[in-house]
Short mmCIF file of C-alpha atoms and ligand atoms in Angstrom, two decimals:
data_model
loop_
_atom_site.label_atom_id
_atom_site.label_comp_id
_atom_site.label_asym_id
_atom_site.label_seq_id
_atom_site.Cartn_x
_atom_site.Cartn_y
_atom_site.Cartn_z
CA UNK P 1 -19.86 13.33 7.71
CA UNK P 2 -21.25 15.81 5.13
CA UNK P 3 -19.64 19.10 4.62
CA UNK P 4 -22.60 21.16 2.62
CA UNK P 5 -21.01 23.96 0.51
CA UNK P 6 -21.74 27.52 1.22
CA UNK P 7 -24.40 27.18 -1.69
CA UNK P 8 -26.00 24.27 -0.53
CA UNK P 9 -26.54 25.87 2.91
CA UNK P 10 -27.92 28.85 1.19
CA UNK P 11 -30.49 26.89 -1.06
CA UNK P 12 -31.52 24.95 2.11
CA UNK P 13 -32.20 28.29 4.00
CA UNK P 14 -33.98 29.92 1.14
CA UNK P 15 -36.33 26.61 0.70
CA UNK P 16 -37.12 26.48 4.58
CA UNK P 17 -37.85 30.27 4.62
CA UNK P 18 -40.11 29.89 1.76
CA UNK P 19 -41.56 26.70 2.97
CA UNK P 20 -42.27 28.11 6.42
CA UNK P 21 -43.33 31.70 5.54
CA UNK P 22 -44.75 31.24 2.27
CA UNK P 23 -46.39 27.67 1.87
CA UNK P 24 -47.28 26.95 5.35
CA UNK P 25 -50.26 29.85 5.96
CA UNK P 26 -52.51 28.23 3.32
CA UNK P 27 -51.32 24.76 3.19
CA UNK P 28 -54.59 23.29 4.89
CA UNK P 29 -56.79 25.21 2.91
CA UNK P 30 -55.74 24.50 -0.56
CA UNK P 31 -55.23 20.74 0.68
CA UNK P 32 -59.13 20.77 1.67
CA UNK P 33 -60.15 22.47 -1.43
CA UNK P 34 -58.08 20.99 -3.97
CA UNK P 35 -56.85 24.47 -4.99
CA UNK P 36 -54.00 24.37 -7.53
CA UNK P 37 -51.06 26.77 -5.74
CA UNK P 38 -50.79 28.93 -8.66
CA UNK P 39 -48.94 32.06 -6.54
CA UNK P 40 -46.67 29.57 -4.78
CA UNK P 41 -45.61 27.46 -8.26
CA UNK P 42 -44.96 31.16 -9.54
CA UNK P 43 -42.98 32.02 -6.56
CA UNK P 44 -40.91 28.56 -6.65
CA UNK P 45 -40.18 29.75 -10.58
CA UNK P 46 -38.96 33.22 -9.23
CA UNK P 47 -36.80 31.36 -6.55
CA UNK P 48 -35.05 29.25 -9.33
CA UNK P 49 -37.08 26.19 -7.88
CA UNK P 50 -38.28 24.58 -10.91
CA UNK P 51 -35.37 24.14 -13.09
CA UNK P 52 -32.48 24.13 -10.36
CA UNK P 53 -30.24 21.47 -12.30
CA UNK P 54 -30.93 22.86 -15.97
CA UNK P 55 -27.70 24.56 -17.54
CA UNK P 56 -27.40 28.41 -17.09
CA UNK P 57 -27.27 28.55 -20.86
CA UNK P 58 -30.64 26.97 -21.02
CA UNK P 59 -31.76 29.45 -18.12
CA UNK P 60 -31.57 26.97 -15.13
CA UNK P 61 -29.53 26.92 -11.86
CA UNK P 62 -26.95 25.02 -12.90
CA UNK P 63 -27.16 23.29 -9.49
CA UNK P 64 -26.16 19.78 -8.23
CA UNK P 65 -28.58 16.97 -7.30
CA UNK P 66 -27.64 17.43 -3.88
CA UNK P 67 -28.97 21.01 -3.56
CA UNK P 68 -32.13 19.95 -5.19
CA UNK P 69 -32.62 17.16 -2.72
CA UNK P 70 -32.22 19.58 -0.24
CA UNK P 71 -34.51 21.97 -1.47
CA UNK P 72 -36.94 19.05 -1.87
CA UNK P 73 -36.72 18.07 1.63
CA UNK P 74 -37.52 21.68 3.09
CA UNK P 75 -40.58 22.22 0.73
CA UNK P 76 -41.83 18.60 1.69
CA UNK P 77 -42.03 19.31 5.13
CA UNK P 78 -44.77 21.75 4.76
CA UNK P 79 -45.99 21.20 0.97
CA UNK P 80 -45.94 18.10 -1.07
CA UNK P 81 -48.59 19.25 -3.45
CA UNK P 82 -45.88 21.89 -4.40
CA UNK P 83 -42.86 19.58 -4.21
CA UNK P 84 -44.60 17.26 -6.89
CA UNK P 85 -44.79 20.06 -9.45
CA UNK P 86 -41.29 20.79 -8.62
CA UNK P 87 -40.06 17.27 -8.82
CA UNK P 88 -41.61 16.09 -11.72
CA UNK P 89 -40.46 19.21 -13.92
CA UNK P 90 -36.96 19.31 -12.76
CA UNK P 91 -36.05 15.33 -12.65
CA UNK P 92 -38.37 13.93 -15.20
CA UNK P 93 -39.14 16.71 -17.71
CA UNK P 94 -36.06 18.99 -17.54
CA UNK P 95 -33.55 16.21 -16.87
CA UNK P 96 -34.99 13.94 -19.40
CA UNK P 97 -34.76 16.61 -22.19
CA UNK P 98 -31.24 18.07 -20.91
CA UNK P 99 -29.83 14.56 -21.00
CA UNK P 100 -31.26 13.15 -23.90
CA UNK P 101 -32.62 15.84 -26.11
CA UNK P 102 -31.21 17.26 -29.45
CA UNK P 103 -30.04 20.71 -29.17
CA UNK P 104 -33.01 21.88 -31.00
CA UNK P 105 -35.03 20.84 -28.37
CA UNK P 106 -33.07 22.09 -25.30
CA UNK P 107 -33.14 25.47 -26.95
CA UNK P 108 -36.63 24.96 -27.59
CA UNK P 109 -38.09 23.64 -24.30
CA UNK P 110 -35.81 24.24 -21.42
CA UNK P 111 -35.76 28.06 -20.94
CA UNK P 112 -39.66 28.13 -20.71
CA UNK P 113 -39.58 25.01 -18.03
CA UNK P 114 -36.50 26.15 -16.22
CA UNK P 115 -38.15 29.85 -15.37
CA UNK P 116 -41.61 28.24 -14.76
CA UNK P 117 -43.25 30.02 -17.67
CA UNK P 118 -44.05 26.37 -18.81
CA UNK P 119 -44.93 23.23 -16.83
CA UNK P 120 -44.15 19.91 -17.57
CA UNK P 121 -45.62 16.64 -17.27
CA UNK P 122 -44.41 13.22 -17.82
CA UNK P 123 -46.60 10.95 -19.08
CA UNK P 124 -46.03 7.00 -18.97
CA UNK P 125 -48.75 5.22 -16.67
CA UNK P 126 -51.92 3.97 -18.49
CA UNK P 127 -54.94 2.52 -17.04
CA UNK P 128 -53.42 -0.92 -17.69
CA UNK P 129 -49.70 0.11 -17.47
CA UNK P 130 -48.72 0.96 -14.12
CA UNK P 131 -45.97 -1.19 -12.65
CA UNK P 132 -45.98 -2.96 -15.83
CA UNK P 133 -44.51 -0.04 -17.77
CA UNK P 134 -43.55 -2.05 -21.31
CA UNK P 135 -47.18 -2.92 -21.52
CA UNK P 136 -48.25 0.58 -23.12
CA UNK P 137 -51.16 0.96 -25.51
CA UNK P 138 -50.76 4.33 -26.29
CA UNK P 139 -49.57 4.33 -30.23
CA UNK P 140 -47.36 6.71 -32.01
CA UNK P 141 -47.86 5.56 -35.58
CA UNK P 142 -44.85 6.26 -38.02
CA UNK P 143 -46.25 8.57 -40.66
CA UNK P 144 -42.86 9.60 -41.84
CA UNK P 145 -42.21 13.02 -41.18
CA UNK P 146 -44.55 12.71 -37.95
CA UNK P 147 -45.93 10.47 -35.41
CA UNK P 148 -49.94 10.09 -35.50
CA UNK P 149 -50.05 9.61 -31.17
CA UNK P 150 -53.60 7.95 -29.68
CA UNK P 151 -54.08 6.65 -26.08
CA UNK P 152 -54.88 7.79 -22.84
CA UNK P 153 -52.91 8.42 -19.70
CA UNK P 154 -53.43 8.21 -16.31
CA UNK P 155 -52.54 9.78 -12.93
CA UNK P 156 -50.81 12.68 -14.57
CA UNK P 157 -49.34 15.10 -12.18
CA UNK P 158 -49.82 18.96 -13.47
CA UNK P 159 -52.00 17.33 -16.33
CA UNK P 160 -54.22 20.10 -16.31
CA UNK P 161 -51.79 22.82 -16.17
CA UNK P 162 -48.94 21.55 -18.00
CA UNK P 163 -47.78 23.13 -21.52
CA UNK P 164 -45.37 20.16 -22.51
CA UNK P 165 -45.71 16.58 -21.89
CA UNK P 166 -43.39 13.43 -22.28
CA UNK P 167 -45.29 11.17 -23.91
CA UNK P 168 -44.23 7.27 -23.79
CA UNK P 169 -45.85 5.66 -26.67
CA UNK P 170 -45.61 2.22 -28.68
CA UNK P 171 -44.56 2.55 -32.45
CA UNK P 172 -43.52 -0.95 -32.98
CA UNK P 173 -45.65 -3.30 -30.90
CA UNK P 174 -43.68 -6.42 -32.29
CA UNK P 175 -40.26 -5.11 -31.13
CA UNK P 176 -41.91 -4.83 -27.58
CA UNK P 177 -39.93 -2.16 -25.46
CA UNK P 178 -37.51 -1.72 -28.66
CA UNK P 179 -40.65 -0.37 -30.19
CA UNK P 180 -41.51 2.53 -27.79
CA UNK P 181 -40.51 6.00 -28.43
CA UNK P 182 -40.86 9.17 -26.25
CA UNK P 183 -42.41 11.97 -27.65
CA UNK P 184 -42.31 15.63 -26.52
CA UNK P 185 -45.76 16.68 -27.04
CA UNK P 186 -47.03 20.49 -26.87
CA UNK P 187 -50.66 20.30 -25.16
CA UNK P 188 -51.77 23.37 -26.97
CA UNK P 189 -51.87 20.93 -30.29
CA UNK P 190 -55.01 19.54 -31.77
CA UNK P 191 -55.82 16.42 -30.42
CA UNK P 192 -54.78 16.77 -26.40
CA UNK P 193 -57.54 16.80 -24.21
CA UNK P 194 -57.61 16.73 -20.42
CA UNK P 195 -59.92 14.54 -18.75
CA UNK P 196 -61.26 14.23 -15.43
CA UNK P 197 -59.48 15.45 -12.41
CA UNK P 198 -58.47 12.98 -9.38
CA UNK P 199 -59.87 13.35 -6.28
CA UNK P 200 -57.03 12.22 -4.08
CA UNK P 201 -56.34 10.92 -0.51
CA UNK P 202 -52.94 13.08 -0.22
CA UNK P 203 -51.38 15.57 -2.33
CA UNK P 204 -54.68 17.04 -2.95
CA UNK P 205 -53.81 20.69 -4.09
CA UNK P 206 -51.55 19.06 -6.99
CA UNK P 207 -53.27 18.64 -10.11
CA UNK P 208 -53.83 15.12 -11.71
CA UNK P 209 -55.46 14.13 -14.67
CA UNK P 210 -56.34 11.32 -17.25
CA UNK P 211 -55.08 12.70 -20.58
CA UNK P 212 -56.34 11.84 -24.07
CA UNK P 213 -53.98 11.95 -27.06
CA UNK P 214 -56.47 11.72 -30.40
CA UNK P 215 -54.72 11.60 -33.48
CA UNK P 216 -52.19 14.13 -32.32
CA UNK P 217 -49.63 14.87 -34.94
CA UNK P 218 -46.06 15.04 -33.24
CA UNK P 219 -43.26 16.36 -35.49
CA UNK P 220 -40.41 13.62 -36.00
CA UNK P 221 -38.04 16.20 -34.46
CA UNK P 222 -39.88 15.94 -30.85
CA UNK P 223 -38.98 12.40 -30.42
CA UNK P 224 -36.12 11.76 -27.78
CA UNK P 225 -33.63 9.84 -28.89
CA UNK P 226 -33.58 7.39 -31.49
CA UNK P 227 -36.05 5.39 -32.80
CA UNK P 228 -36.93 2.81 -29.90
CA UNK P 229 -35.02 4.28 -27.26
CA UNK P 230 -38.17 5.46 -25.14
CA UNK P 231 -38.55 2.64 -22.83
CA UNK P 232 -34.98 3.11 -21.80
CA UNK P 233 -35.41 6.70 -21.68
CA UNK P 234 -38.34 6.36 -19.51
CA UNK P 235 -36.19 3.85 -17.04
CA UNK P 236 -33.34 6.01 -17.18
CA UNK P 237 -35.43 9.15 -16.17
CA UNK P 238 -36.89 7.54 -13.62
CA UNK P 239 -34.08 6.47 -11.90
CA UNK P 240 -33.51 10.05 -11.32
CA UNK P 241 -36.87 11.40 -10.66
CA UNK P 242 -37.10 8.11 -7.36
CA UNK P 243 -33.91 10.41 -5.81
CA UNK P 244 -36.23 13.43 -5.98
CA UNK P 245 -39.52 11.34 -4.69
CA UNK P 246 -37.38 10.02 -1.80
CA UNK P 247 -36.20 13.48 -0.92
CA UNK P 248 -39.97 14.23 -0.81
CA UNK P 249 -40.48 11.52 1.48
CA UNK P 250 -37.76 12.42 3.52
CA UNK P 251 -39.43 15.83 3.93
CA UNK P 252 -42.51 14.48 4.83
CA UNK P 253 -40.95 12.41 7.53
CA UNK P 254 -38.74 14.89 8.52
CA UNK P 255 -41.73 17.30 9.25
CA UNK P 256 -43.80 15.41 10.85
CA UNK P 257 -40.92 14.54 13.54
CA UNK P 258 -40.10 18.37 13.80
CA UNK P 259 -43.97 19.08 14.71
CA UNK P 260 -44.21 15.84 17.05
CA UNK P 261 -41.19 16.95 19.23
CA UNK P 262 -42.20 20.17 19.21
CA UNK P 263 -45.70 19.17 20.56
CA UNK P 264 -44.07 16.74 22.91
CA UNK P 265 -42.35 19.64 24.35
CA UNK P 266 -45.74 21.70 24.98
CA UNK P 267 -48.57 18.70 25.72
CA UNK P 268 -48.49 17.98 29.40
CA UNK P 269 -50.10 14.69 30.96
CA UNK P 270 -49.95 13.38 34.12
CA UNK P 271 -47.94 16.07 35.27
CA UNK P 272 -45.10 16.48 32.92
CA UNK P 273 -44.61 17.18 29.15
CA UNK P 274 -45.43 14.16 27.34
CA UNK P 275 -41.69 14.01 25.49
CA UNK P 276 -40.93 13.11 29.14
CA UNK P 277 -43.00 9.70 29.13
CA UNK P 278 -41.06 7.06 27.68
CA UNK P 279 -43.71 5.80 25.66
CA UNK P 280 -43.11 9.15 23.51
CA UNK P 281 -39.63 9.77 24.09
CA UNK P 282 -38.83 6.38 22.43
CA UNK P 283 -41.29 6.95 19.38
CA UNK P 284 -39.13 10.38 18.78
CA UNK P 285 -35.77 8.33 19.00
CA UNK P 286 -36.91 5.88 16.37
CA UNK P 287 -38.40 8.60 14.11
CA UNK P 288 -34.57 10.46 14.33
CA UNK P 289 -32.89 7.74 13.89
CA UNK P 290 -34.71 6.39 10.73
CA UNK P 291 -34.99 9.60 9.41
CA UNK P 292 -31.51 10.44 9.72
CA UNK P 293 -30.70 6.83 7.93
CA UNK P 294 -32.97 7.82 5.24
CA UNK P 295 -31.15 11.24 4.66
CA UNK P 296 -27.68 9.55 4.37
CA UNK P 297 -29.37 7.01 1.48
CA UNK P 298 -31.08 9.98 -0.50
CA UNK P 299 -27.72 12.12 -0.22
CA UNK P 300 -25.93 9.28 -1.39
CA UNK P 301 -27.87 8.78 -4.46
CA UNK P 302 -27.87 12.04 -5.25
CA UNK P 303 -23.90 12.18 -4.72
CA UNK P 304 -23.54 9.15 -6.89
CA UNK P 305 -25.30 11.13 -9.66
CA UNK P 306 -23.37 14.10 -9.55
CA UNK P 307 -20.26 12.00 -9.69
CA UNK P 308 -21.43 10.31 -12.67
CA UNK P 309 -21.49 6.83 -10.96
CA UNK P 310 -24.27 4.26 -11.68
CA UNK P 311 -27.31 5.23 -9.14
CA UNK P 312 -30.08 3.02 -10.69
CA UNK P 313 -29.72 0.90 -7.72
CA UNK P 314 -29.06 3.60 -4.90
CA UNK P 315 -32.09 5.72 -5.94
CA UNK P 316 -34.30 3.00 -5.59
CA UNK P 317 -33.00 1.91 -2.51
CA UNK P 318 -33.26 5.74 -0.97
CA UNK P 319 -36.84 5.92 -2.64
CA UNK P 320 -38.02 2.51 -0.95
CA UNK P 321 -36.52 3.37 2.47
CA UNK P 322 -37.42 7.17 3.09
CA UNK P 323 -40.93 6.11 1.77
CA UNK P 324 -41.64 3.59 4.27
CA UNK P 325 -40.07 5.58 6.85
CA UNK P 326 -42.22 8.63 5.98
CA UNK P 327 -45.60 6.44 6.10
CA UNK P 328 -44.45 4.48 9.52
CA UNK P 329 -43.50 7.82 11.17
CA UNK P 330 -46.41 10.12 10.07
CA UNK P 331 -48.77 7.75 11.56
CA UNK P 332 -46.61 8.10 14.79
CA UNK P 333 -46.82 11.55 14.69
CA UNK P 334 -50.81 11.50 14.44
CA UNK P 335 -50.38 9.07 17.63
CA UNK P 336 -48.25 11.47 19.51
CA UNK P 337 -50.67 13.89 18.70
CA UNK P 338 -53.47 12.36 20.07
CA UNK P 339 -56.86 13.61 19.21
CA UNK P 340 -55.16 16.57 18.03
CA UNK P 341 -53.39 14.68 15.64
CA UNK P 342 -56.57 13.78 14.06
CA UNK P 343 -57.73 17.00 13.08
CA UNK P 344 -56.24 19.46 10.04
CA UNK P 345 -54.99 22.18 12.15
CA UNK P 346 -52.19 20.34 13.47
CA UNK P 347 -50.84 19.40 9.94
CA UNK P 348 -50.05 15.81 10.71
CA UNK P 349 -52.71 14.16 9.52
CA UNK P 350 -52.08 15.66 5.79
CA UNK P 351 -48.40 14.58 6.23
CA UNK P 352 -49.95 11.40 6.74
CA UNK P 353 -52.17 11.19 3.89
CA UNK P 354 -49.15 12.69 1.57
CA UNK P 355 -46.72 9.94 2.78
CA UNK P 356 -48.70 7.21 0.90
CA UNK P 357 -48.15 8.17 -2.52
CA UNK P 358 -44.32 8.05 -1.88
CA UNK P 359 -44.28 4.62 -1.64
CA UNK P 360 -46.65 4.21 -4.67
CA UNK P 361 -45.78 6.84 -7.77
CA UNK P 362 -42.58 6.75 -9.85
CA UNK P 363 -42.51 2.94 -8.96
CA UNK P 364 -44.17 1.52 -5.84
CA UNK P 365 -42.16 -0.04 -3.10
CA UNK P 366 -42.61 -3.56 -4.59
CA UNK P 367 -40.91 -2.22 -8.12
CA UNK P 368 -38.46 -0.76 -6.26
CA UNK P 369 -37.50 -4.24 -4.57
CA UNK P 370 -37.33 -5.47 -8.38
CA UNK P 371 -34.88 -3.26 -8.95
CA UNK P 372 -32.77 -3.65 -6.04
CA UNK P 373 -32.85 -7.36 -5.95
CA UNK P 374 -32.21 -7.61 -10.03
CA UNK P 375 -28.75 -5.36 -9.22
CA UNK P 376 -27.97 -7.44 -6.66
CA UNK P 377 -28.32 -10.72 -8.25
CA UNK P 378 -26.20 -8.80 -11.46
CA UNK P 379 -23.84 -9.00 -8.78
CA UNK P 380 -23.87 -4.96 -7.75
CA UNK P 381 -24.06 -5.99 -4.27
CA UNK P 382 -22.68 -2.56 -2.69
CA UNK P 383 -21.76 0.72 -4.08
CA UNK P 384 -20.15 2.73 -1.68
CA UNK P 385 -20.66 5.66 -0.73
CA UNK P 386 -18.34 8.23 -3.00
CA UNK P 387 -15.38 9.49 -1.11
CA UNK P 388 -16.20 7.11 1.90
CA UNK P 389 -15.07 3.64 0.32
CA UNK P 390 -13.78 1.89 3.07
CA UNK P 391 -15.22 4.16 5.81
CA UNK P 392 -19.15 3.23 5.67
N1 CAA F 401 -31.66 2.18 -17.20
C1 CAA F 401 -31.64 1.90 -18.36
N2 CAA F 401 -32.23 1.00 -19.10
C2 CAA F 401 -32.95 0.50 -18.26
C3 CAA F 401 -33.17 0.36 -16.83
C4 CAA F 401 -32.59 1.60 -16.36
N3 CAA F 401 -32.46 2.18 -15.15
N4 CAA F 401 -33.79 -0.17 -15.97
C5 CAA F 401 -34.31 -0.98 -16.99
N5 CAA F 401 -33.94 -0.94 -18.16
C6 CAA F 401 -33.81 -1.63 -19.72
C7 CAA F 401 -33.30 -3.01 -19.46
O1 CAA F 401 -31.87 -3.24 -19.66
C8 CAA F 401 -34.08 -3.40 -20.82
O2 CAA F 401 -33.80 -3.36 -22.06
P1 CAA F 401 -32.77 -4.69 -22.63
O3 CAA F 401 -34.32 -5.85 -23.35
O4 CAA F 401 -32.57 -4.10 -23.75
O5 CAA F 401 -31.61 -5.22 -21.77
C9 CAA F 401 -35.50 -3.04 -20.48
O6 CAA F 401 -35.34 -1.96 -20.00
C10 CAA F 401 -36.51 -3.72 -19.91
O7 CAA F 401 -35.80 -3.96 -18.82
P2 CAA F 401 -37.10 -5.02 -17.86
O8 CAA F 401 -36.71 -6.16 -18.59
O9 CAA F 401 -36.42 -5.08 -16.33
O10 CAA F 401 -38.63 -4.85 -17.90
P3 CAA F 401 -39.39 -5.14 -16.89
O11 CAA F 401 -40.75 -5.23 -17.65
O12 CAA F 401 -39.37 -6.26 -16.05
O13 CAA F 401 -39.79 -4.15 -15.90
C11 CAA F 401 -39.74 -2.47 -14.16
C12 CAA F 401 -39.08 -3.42 -15.32
C13 CAA F 401 -38.74 -1.95 -13.03
C14 CAA F 401 -40.79 -3.22 -13.26
C15 CAA F 401 -40.11 -0.93 -14.88
O14 CAA F 401 -41.42 -1.55 -15.75
C16 CAA F 401 -40.75 -0.08 -13.90
O15 CAA F 401 -39.87 0.69 -13.54
N6 CAA F 401 -42.11 -0.02 -13.61
C17 CAA F 401 -42.62 0.85 -12.64
C18 CAA F 401 -43.04 2.13 -13.70
C19 CAA F 401 -42.93 3.47 -13.17
O16 CAA F 401 -42.07 3.97 -12.23
N7 CAA F 401 -43.72 4.57 -13.21
C20 CAA F 401 -43.76 5.79 -12.67
C21 CAA F 401 -44.93 6.68 -13.30
S1 CAA F 401 -44.49 8.00 -13.86
C22 CAA F 401 -44.84 9.17 -12.27
O17 CAA F 401 -45.18 8.40 -11.44
C23 CAA F 401 -44.31 10.43 -12.45
C24 CAA F 401 -45.39 11.59 -11.69
O18 CAA F 401 -46.16 12.35 -11.85
C25 CAA F 401 -45.26 11.69 -10.02
#
């Protein structure tokens, strides 16, 4: 049904080779030791994976969203600590700046981010503002030529390693979410403090921190969009981010499936490979079917975005479904592997732990259901696959 272009096929092959040859060998150790993948991030930068969708004029690869999700899937089959760093840098930070930033902001920040010299973080969540994202306690007080930023952000991906933060903060509480701004904050500026590193269930090699801002002076020219645009900026940017996380979930599920098929053909019980037992064969059939369905949703949301069509609902559907598939089928992969699945050497227990976060970050499964149901009630019942209206 899909005809991937030569370029998209080449991206898939490059990402697959990189994941299998460069990421796989040390992934268990990095996970166990919570060891940040410095070398692997540098390699991702060299291969162009950190700024895939950034325009070439700002130093990026100028690729479409579909190429990006194809690369995300392959890398996430092996190492979701690396793919979350890639996803946040590409879809939340670079895309947000390129789409809504000023020309000066793009020229100043995108080349550094696209080549991996700088890594970016997206700082929305707070101790008391996770799903309820309008309840921002971080303040950006308007001081004329600058904002004075104060507050705490939680669970910030790449928090201890990033050079640039997009910080969502409240400027005018009386205006509610219309009083929120998005600010570009360089982490070298006085008043930015990296707090505790999280010891996580999964994606353990990614660097997740609390960040504190204490009287940080942010020049006015570092605000993204007009005054009060910050919440819409966050929502719009997260719609695209969710396509990346959906692709990550797809990759985790597909990685667990590939390992399960290989194992089921090798491992024998009762005189035959376990793949020949219906109990296992049916599990593989369910995995393959649901993963293919997830892939269609992920590709569909990417294609809608690439064609300039509305993709808010599609990206939420893709993330909701792909993350549920990832969780369900990584549990099944552990079951297929039996006792071997429960130990680190066989990779599937890590994939199971990594799958869980895809149901939580960039909007929980419950938040995706809020977005989808609200869109349905607005009458946007179904957005057909581009080019396939009337076929699917
Ligand atoms: N595009 C543009 N505007 C949007 C929008 C979108 N996709 N979604 C909402 N808005 C606008 C609405 O139109 C509304 O504006 P108006 O009042 O002018 O009409 C405004 O935003 C508020 O919208 P809601 O009334 O729908 O807001 P709500 O309080 O009911 O919350 C929500 C909606 C969907 C639950 C939202 O709060 C949300 O998405 N929460 C989850 C936050 C999230 O995903 N956090 C992830 C953290 S980042 C992360 O995880 C990165 C990482 O490191 C991996």
